[in-house]
Amino acid sequence: MSTYVLVHGAWHGGQCWERVVPLLAEAGHRVFAPSLTGLGDKAHLRGPEVRLDTHVDDIVSLLTEQDLTDVILVGHSYAGLVITSAADRVPERVGRLVYLDAMVPEDGESAVDVQPMTQALIDRAAETEPGWLVPPMPEMPPMGLFGVTDPADAAWLREMLTDQPVGCFVQPVRLTDPALRLIPQTHIHCVAGVPEGIERRPVPASAQVWELPTGHDCMITMPAELTELLLKL
């Protein structure tokens, strides 16, 4: 039995994994898919003080309080920053890092550094009240909403999305433990309909790389195919 911790991306909630969680559980594995503070079913905890470290604390607390070890830690999109920072804090608890179409930071970098187009979203939010909440990326026909094109799925996703505190995007990661570099990495790239302005960084030569022929929110559009890849780890 393996232990999977699935960490959602910006504006989403843990609910986005509901098509993947039962597939992993049916295969005999332990699965956690928490919502990060201020997002999803924890939107009521949102405030201007919520930042990247808040979300890192969420995951580190889960790993330590549940006494999880050898965890397959999966981060989607923005959560690439979250899982990297969490693994830096408690590398002894993480068996593999999985970057699911995710941001991959270096020490001292924020989400804006990794994906500069994020700055435009922040600038737009600063012009509206309350100024510290960044709305989700808009739907982009024909690529859909975060790569989700099915109308029913897009409507379900739209109900889940919430504005995200700006501190999550501008606070830099701090990576200090050399043990982080020893944790094996898998990168899963969603290669259908990549929006203009999205940059994908080179993957370390030692990392495992897979591709899925779908849009960004592959846990919604290709849950079975994503699960099949995760079960190979």
mmCIF file of C-alpha atoms in Angstrom:
data_model
loop_
_atom_site.group_PDB
_atom_site.id
_atom_site.type_symbol
_atom_site.label_atom_id
_atom_site.label_comp_id
_atom_site.label_asym_id
_atom_site.label_seq_id
_atom_site.Cartn_x
_atom_site.Cartn_y
_atom_site.Cartn_z
ATOM 1 C CA MET A 1 0.000 0.000 0.000
ATOM 2 C CA SER A 2 1.221 3.464 -0.932
ATOM 3 C CA THR A 3 0.163 6.790 0.545
ATOM 4 C CA TYR A 4 -0.798 9.555 -1.856
ATOM 5 C CA VAL A 5 -1.269 13.182 -0.858
ATOM 6 C CA LEU A 6 -2.917 15.116 -3.686
ATOM 7 C CA VAL A 7 -2.544 18.897 -3.497
ATOM 8 C CA HIS A 8 -4.765 21.032 -5.721
ATOM 9 C CA GLY A 9 -3.691 24.138 -7.581
ATOM 10 C CA ALA A 10 -4.627 27.789 -7.293
ATOM 11 C CA TRP A 11 -8.327 28.722 -7.022
ATOM 12 C CA HIS A 12 -9.355 25.034 -6.785
ATOM 13 C CA GLY A 13 -10.242 22.865 -3.791
ATOM 14 C CA GLY A 14 -9.670 19.294 -2.727
ATOM 15 C CA GLN A 15 -12.964 18.414 -4.407
ATOM 16 C CA CYS A 16 -11.265 18.563 -7.815
ATOM 17 C CA TRP A 17 -9.678 15.155 -7.079
ATOM 18 C CA GLU A 18 -12.963 13.344 -6.452
ATOM 19 C CA ARG A 19 -12.669 11.303 -9.660
ATOM 20 C CA VAL A 20 -9.116 10.176 -8.832
ATOM 21 C CA VAL A 21 -9.352 9.448 -5.095
ATOM 22 C CA PRO A 22 -11.725 6.450 -5.380
ATOM 23 C CA LEU A 23 -9.648 4.909 -8.170
ATOM 24 C CA LEU A 24 -6.490 5.009 -6.049
ATOM 25 C CA ALA A 25 -8.409 3.767 -3.000
ATOM 26 C CA GLU A 26 -9.941 0.886 -4.961
ATOM 27 C CA ALA A 27 -6.411 -0.152 -5.893
ATOM 28 C CA GLY A 28 -5.668 -0.514 -2.172
ATOM 29 C CA HIS A 29 -3.887 2.758 -1.445
ATOM 30 C CA ARG A 30 -4.293 5.435 1.203
ATOM 31 C CA VAL A 31 -5.259 8.822 -0.245
ATOM 32 C CA PHE A 32 -5.511 12.341 1.167
ATOM 33 C CA ALA A 33 -6.826 15.257 -0.897
ATOM 34 C CA PRO A 34 -7.095 18.249 1.457
ATOM 35 C CA SER A 35 -8.327 21.698 0.566
ATOM 36 C CA LEU A 36 -5.734 24.380 1.278
ATOM 37 C CA THR A 37 -6.606 27.186 3.691
ATOM 38 C CA GLY A 38 -8.935 29.745 2.117
ATOM 39 C CA LEU A 39 -9.852 27.576 -0.858
ATOM 40 C CA GLY A 40 -12.515 25.007 -1.693
ATOM 41 C CA ASP A 41 -14.401 23.906 1.421
ATOM 42 C CA LYS A 42 -12.007 26.039 3.488
ATOM 43 C CA ALA A 43 -12.896 29.284 1.682
ATOM 44 C CA HIS A 44 -14.320 30.655 4.941
ATOM 45 C CA LEU A 45 -10.748 30.781 6.297
ATOM 46 C CA ARG A 46 -9.584 33.111 3.544
ATOM 47 C CA GLY A 47 -7.970 36.390 4.544
ATOM 48 C CA PRO A 48 -5.174 38.747 3.460
ATOM 49 C CA GLU A 49 -2.794 36.933 5.826
ATOM 50 C CA VAL A 50 -3.049 33.684 3.838
ATOM 51 C CA ARG A 51 0.075 33.150 1.763
ATOM 52 C CA LEU A 52 2.269 30.387 0.386
ATOM 53 C CA ASP A 53 3.626 29.464 3.814
ATOM 54 C CA THR A 54 0.051 28.984 5.040
ATOM 55 C CA HIS A 55 -0.459 26.288 2.433
ATOM 56 C CA VAL A 56 2.918 24.717 3.117
ATOM 57 C CA ASP A 57 1.941 24.559 6.792
ATOM 58 C CA ASP A 58 -1.291 22.802 5.764
ATOM 59 C CA ILE A 59 0.613 19.988 4.064
ATOM 60 C CA VAL A 60 3.408 19.690 6.626
ATOM 61 C CA SER A 61 0.800 19.484 9.395
ATOM 62 C CA LEU A 62 -1.059 16.746 7.536
ATOM 63 C CA LEU A 63 2.126 14.700 7.070
ATOM 64 C CA THR A 64 3.216 15.059 10.673
ATOM 65 C CA GLU A 65 -0.143 14.784 12.436
ATOM 66 C CA GLN A 66 -1.046 11.655 10.446
ATOM 67 C CA ASP A 67 2.541 10.388 10.835
ATOM 68 C CA LEU A 68 2.792 9.757 7.095
ATOM 69 C CA THR A 69 6.055 8.496 5.610
ATOM 70 C CA ASP A 70 7.274 7.510 2.139
ATOM 71 C CA VAL A 71 4.493 9.702 0.765
ATOM 72 C CA ILE A 72 3.865 10.198 -2.939
ATOM 73 C CA LEU A 73 3.298 13.957 -2.812
ATOM 74 C CA VAL A 74 1.436 15.223 -5.868
ATOM 75 C CA GLY A 75 1.158 18.938 -6.610
ATOM 76 C CA HIS A 76 -0.962 20.367 -9.414
ATOM 77 C CA SER A 77 -0.098 23.718 -10.980
ATOM 78 C CA TYR A 78 0.563 26.325 -8.216
ATOM 79 C CA ALA A 79 0.897 23.456 -5.736
ATOM 80 C CA GLY A 80 4.277 22.670 -7.243
ATOM 81 C CA LEU A 81 5.526 25.461 -4.974
ATOM 82 C CA VAL A 82 3.632 24.002 -2.025
ATOM 83 C CA ILE A 83 4.938 20.450 -2.328
ATOM 84 C CA THR A 84 8.516 21.596 -2.972
ATOM 85 C CA SER A 85 8.503 23.728 0.159
ATOM 86 C CA ALA A 86 6.789 21.033 2.242
ATOM 87 C CA ALA A 87 9.331 18.436 1.132
ATOM 88 C CA ASP A 88 12.144 20.824 2.042
ATOM 89 C CA ARG A 89 10.762 21.036 5.569
ATOM 90 C CA VAL A 90 10.147 17.313 6.117
ATOM 91 C CA PRO A 91 12.132 15.433 3.444
ATOM 92 C CA GLU A 92 12.196 12.306 5.591
ATOM 93 C CA ARG A 93 8.433 11.920 5.070
ATOM 94 C CA VAL A 94 8.374 12.223 1.269
ATOM 95 C CA GLY A 95 9.186 9.279 -0.994
ATOM 96 C CA ARG A 96 8.491 10.977 -4.330
ATOM 97 C CA LEU A 97 7.491 14.397 -5.634
ATOM 98 C CA VAL A 98 5.022 14.443 -8.516
ATOM 99 C CA TYR A 99 4.723 17.723 -10.416
ATOM 100 C CA LEU A 100 1.384 17.561 -12.219
ATOM 101 C CA ASP A 101 1.516 20.253 -14.900
ATOM 102 C CA ALA A 102 3.038 22.211 -12.050
ATOM 103 C CA MET A 103 5.255 25.152 -11.208
ATOM 104 C CA VAL A 104 8.766 24.040 -10.286
ATOM 105 C CA PRO A 105 10.545 26.718 -8.211
ATOM 106 C CA GLU A 106 14.117 27.343 -7.249
ATOM 107 C CA ASP A 107 15.071 28.835 -3.890
ATOM 108 C CA GLY A 108 13.890 32.432 -3.576
ATOM 109 C CA GLU A 109 11.320 32.265 -6.362
ATOM 110 C CA SER A 110 7.620 33.045 -6.154
ATOM 111 C CA ALA A 111 4.784 31.959 -8.437
ATOM 112 C CA VAL A 112 5.291 35.195 -10.361
ATOM 113 C CA ASP A 113 8.918 34.261 -10.992
ATOM 114 C CA VAL A 114 8.023 30.779 -12.201
ATOM 115 C CA GLN A 115 5.027 31.913 -14.291
ATOM 116 C CA PRO A 116 5.412 35.647 -15.068
ATOM 117 C CA MET A 117 1.927 35.835 -16.582
ATOM 118 C CA THR A 118 0.616 35.577 -13.001
ATOM 119 C CA GLN A 119 1.607 39.222 -12.511
ATOM 120 C CA ALA A 120 -1.086 40.364 -14.933
ATOM 121 C CA LEU A 121 -3.736 38.630 -12.799
ATOM 122 C CA ILE A 122 -2.357 40.293 -9.669
ATOM 123 C CA ASP A 123 -2.310 43.724 -11.320
ATOM 124 C CA ARG A 124 -5.930 43.317 -12.392
ATOM 125 C CA ALA A 125 -6.949 42.284 -8.869
ATOM 126 C CA ALA A 126 -5.185 45.310 -7.351
ATOM 127 C CA GLU A 127 -7.549 47.599 -9.282
ATOM 128 C CA THR A 128 -10.642 46.149 -7.605
ATOM 129 C CA GLU A 129 -11.909 45.740 -4.053
ATOM 130 C CA PRO A 130 -10.557 44.397 -1.768
ATOM 131 C CA GLY A 131 -7.345 44.347 -3.807
ATOM 132 C CA TRP A 132 -5.789 41.258 -2.193
ATOM 133 C CA LEU A 133 -7.956 38.630 -3.892
ATOM 134 C CA VAL A 134 -6.916 37.293 -7.288
ATOM 135 C CA PRO A 135 -9.808 35.898 -9.384
ATOM 136 C CA PRO A 136 -9.347 32.631 -11.284
ATOM 137 C CA MET A 137 -8.019 32.659 -14.810
ATOM 138 C CA PRO A 138 -10.921 33.192 -17.226
ATOM 139 C CA GLU A 139 -12.304 30.631 -19.619
ATOM 140 C CA MET A 140 -10.248 30.521 -22.821
ATOM 141 C CA PRO A 141 -12.177 29.161 -25.801
ATOM 142 C CA PRO A 142 -11.496 26.760 -27.403
ATOM 143 C CA MET A 143 -9.267 25.488 -24.558
ATOM 144 C CA GLY A 144 -12.038 25.876 -22.013
ATOM 145 C CA LEU A 145 -11.773 26.539 -18.288
ATOM 146 C CA PHE A 146 -8.367 25.305 -17.086
ATOM 147 C CA GLY A 147 -8.448 22.935 -20.055
ATOM 148 C CA VAL A 148 -11.928 21.613 -19.214
ATOM 149 C CA THR A 149 -14.137 21.869 -22.305
ATOM 150 C CA ASP A 150 -17.107 19.633 -21.469
ATOM 151 C CA PRO A 151 -19.954 22.032 -20.518
ATOM 152 C CA ALA A 152 -21.138 19.987 -17.536
ATOM 153 C CA ASP A 153 -17.613 19.532 -16.196
ATOM 154 C CA ALA A 154 -16.840 23.226 -16.702
ATOM 155 C CA ALA A 155 -19.995 24.214 -14.812
ATOM 156 C CA TRP A 156 -19.020 21.909 -11.925
ATOM 157 C CA LEU A 157 -15.503 23.336 -11.866
ATOM 158 C CA ARG A 158 -16.770 26.917 -12.014
ATOM 159 C CA GLU A 159 -18.804 26.362 -8.843
ATOM 160 C CA MET A 160 -15.691 25.069 -7.078
ATOM 161 C CA LEU A 161 -13.340 27.926 -7.939
ATOM 162 C CA THR A 162 -12.660 30.722 -5.458
ATOM 163 C CA ASP A 163 -10.539 33.860 -5.505
ATOM 164 C CA GLN A 164 -7.074 33.353 -4.019
ATOM 165 C CA PRO A 165 -5.105 35.652 -1.685
ATOM 166 C CA VAL A 166 -2.303 37.467 -3.472
ATOM 167 C CA GLY A 167 0.237 36.425 -0.836
ATOM 168 C CA CYS A 168 0.171 32.893 -2.230
ATOM 169 C CA PHE A 169 1.589 34.159 -5.512
ATOM 170 C CA VAL A 170 4.157 36.696 -4.333
ATOM 171 C CA GLN A 171 5.775 34.993 -1.319
ATOM 172 C CA PRO A 172 8.997 33.233 -2.385
ATOM 173 C CA VAL A 173 9.885 29.685 -1.455
ATOM 174 C CA ARG A 174 12.835 29.099 0.876
ATOM 175 C CA LEU A 175 14.653 25.851 0.179
ATOM 176 C CA THR A 176 17.453 25.051 2.595
ATOM 177 C CA ASP A 177 17.689 21.274 3.088
ATOM 178 C CA PRO A 178 20.041 19.456 0.666
ATOM 179 C CA ALA A 179 17.977 16.301 1.220
ATOM 180 C CA LEU A 180 15.270 17.835 -0.987
ATOM 181 C CA ARG A 181 17.446 17.216 -4.046
ATOM 182 C CA LEU A 182 17.615 13.506 -3.255
ATOM 183 C CA ILE A 183 13.854 12.944 -3.450
ATOM 184 C CA PRO A 184 12.908 11.294 -6.782
ATOM 185 C CA GLN A 185 10.778 13.419 -9.086
ATOM 186 C CA THR A 186 8.076 12.623 -11.622
ATOM 187 C CA HIS A 187 6.738 15.322 -13.953
ATOM 188 C CA ILE A 188 3.411 14.832 -15.717
ATOM 189 C CA HIS A 189 2.771 17.344 -18.476
ATOM 190 C CA CYS A 190 -0.659 18.079 -19.918
ATOM 191 C CA VAL A 191 0.138 18.826 -23.538
ATOM 192 C CA ALA A 192 -3.201 19.646 -25.202
ATOM 193 C CA GLY A 193 -4.064 23.295 -25.674
ATOM 194 C CA VAL A 194 -1.354 24.985 -23.606
ATOM 195 C CA PRO A 195 -2.394 28.668 -23.245
ATOM 196 C CA GLU A 196 -0.179 31.375 -24.656
ATOM 197 C CA GLY A 197 2.196 32.789 -22.064
ATOM 198 C CA ILE A 198 2.513 29.574 -20.055
ATOM 199 C CA GLU A 199 6.157 28.558 -19.714
ATOM 200 C CA ARG A 200 7.391 25.073 -18.895
ATOM 201 C CA ARG A 201 10.811 24.813 -17.344
ATOM 202 C CA PRO A 202 13.361 22.146 -18.272
ATOM 203 C CA VAL A 203 13.038 19.003 -16.172
ATOM 204 C CA PRO A 204 16.089 17.637 -14.298
ATOM 205 C CA ALA A 205 17.817 14.870 -16.240
ATOM 206 C CA SER A 206 17.208 12.435 -13.394
ATOM 207 C CA ALA A 207 13.440 13.033 -13.335
ATOM 208 C CA GLN A 208 10.766 10.785 -14.801
ATOM 209 C CA VAL A 209 8.595 12.550 -17.391
ATOM 210 C CA TRP A 210 5.190 11.534 -18.711
ATOM 211 C CA GLU A 211 2.619 13.314 -20.878
ATOM 212 C CA LEU A 212 -1.163 13.310 -20.976
ATOM 213 C CA PRO A 213 -2.969 14.450 -24.149
ATOM 214 C CA THR A 214 -5.398 16.714 -22.349
ATOM 215 C CA GLY A 215 -5.782 20.162 -20.827
ATOM 216 C CA HIS A 216 -4.496 21.489 -17.532
ATOM 217 C CA ASP A 217 -7.092 20.005 -15.154
ATOM 218 C CA CYS A 218 -6.378 16.409 -16.096
ATOM 219 C CA MET A 219 -7.824 15.091 -12.829
ATOM 220 C CA ILE A 220 -11.183 16.170 -14.240
ATOM 221 C CA THR A 221 -10.709 15.393 -17.931
ATOM 222 C CA MET A 222 -8.617 12.198 -17.714
ATOM 223 C CA PRO A 223 -8.947 10.798 -14.177
ATOM 224 C CA ALA A 224 -8.501 7.149 -15.199
ATOM 225 C CA GLU A 225 -5.432 7.873 -17.305
ATOM 226 C CA LEU A 226 -3.914 10.028 -14.574
ATOM 227 C CA THR A 227 -4.584 7.350 -11.978
ATOM 228 C CA GLU A 228 -2.929 4.746 -14.201
ATOM 229 C CA LEU A 229 0.240 6.844 -14.236
ATOM 230 C CA LEU A 230 0.151 7.428 -10.472
ATOM 231 C CA LEU A 231 -0.221 3.696 -9.846
ATOM 232 C CA LYS A 232 3.041 3.081 -11.703
ATOM 233 C CA LEU A 233 5.021 5.030 -9.097
#
